[in-house]
mmCIF file of C-alpha atoms in Angstrom:
data_model
loop_
_atom_site.group_PDB
_atom_site.id
_atom_site.type_symbol
_atom_site.label_atom_id
_atom_site.label_comp_id
_atom_site.label_asym_id
_atom_site.label_seq_id
_atom_site.Cartn_x
_atom_site.Cartn_y
_atom_site.Cartn_z
ATOM 1 C CA MET A 124 106.051 5.192 71.581
ATOM 2 C CA THR A 125 107.621 8.449 72.409
ATOM 3 C CA ALA A 126 106.405 10.694 75.191
ATOM 4 C CA ALA A 127 105.091 13.052 72.594
ATOM 5 C CA GLY A 128 103.283 10.218 71.075
ATOM 6 C CA TRP A 129 101.615 9.322 74.283
ATOM 7 C CA VAL A 130 100.527 12.895 75.065
ATOM 8 C CA THR A 131 99.013 13.280 71.806
ATOM 9 C CA MET A 132 97.118 9.994 72.175
ATOM 10 C CA ILE A 133 95.890 10.915 75.595
ATOM 11 C CA ILE A 134 94.857 14.418 74.607
ATOM 12 C CA ALA A 135 92.897 12.863 71.571
ATOM 13 C CA LEU A 136 91.138 10.302 73.775
ATOM 14 C CA VAL A 137 90.124 13.087 76.205
ATOM 15 C CA VAL A 138 88.817 15.320 73.460
ATOM 16 C CA VAL A 139 86.884 12.471 71.997
ATOM 17 C CA TRP A 140 85.478 11.065 75.052
ATOM 18 C CA GLY A 141 84.757 14.570 76.497
ATOM 19 C CA GLY A 142 82.864 15.323 73.344
ATOM 20 C CA VAL A 143 80.854 12.011 73.515
ATOM 21 C CA ILE A 144 79.834 12.514 77.184
ATOM 22 C CA TRP A 145 78.913 16.237 76.658
ATOM 23 C CA CYS A 146 76.733 15.297 73.674
ATOM 24 C CA PHE A 147 75.230 12.378 75.730
ATOM 25 C CA ARG A 148 74.407 14.553 78.729
ATOM 26 C CA LYS A 149 72.988 17.351 76.545
ATOM 27 C CA VAL A 150 70.701 14.767 74.915
ATOM 28 C CA LEU A 151 69.632 13.395 78.269
ATOM 29 C CA GLU A 152 68.875 16.902 79.756
ATOM 30 C CA THR A 153 66.875 17.941 76.677
ATOM 31 C CA PRO A 154 63.070 17.579 77.237
ATOM 32 C CA GLN A 155 61.561 14.800 75.074
ATOM 33 C CA GLU A 156 58.877 17.186 73.892
ATOM 34 C CA GLU A 157 61.363 19.344 72.204
ATOM 35 C CA LYS A 158 61.603 18.877 68.439
ATOM 36 C CA ALA A 159 64.796 17.080 67.342
ATOM 37 C CA PRO A 160 66.932 19.223 64.916
ATOM 38 C CA PRO A 161 67.052 17.931 61.245
ATOM 39 C CA GLY A 162 69.383 14.979 60.739
ATOM 40 C CA PHE A 163 69.131 13.936 64.414
ATOM 41 C CA GLY A 164 68.527 10.345 65.013
ATOM 42 C CA ALA A 165 66.138 8.354 62.800
#
């Protein structure tokens, strides 16, 4: 794989995992009493 390919793959992984972790923390920090938005979870 070329250097550009590695850089692209790493950036993509960082963006994906950053988004997952950010969403996960946001859900954990949200009070359970708060109504979930439509289409969220079950």
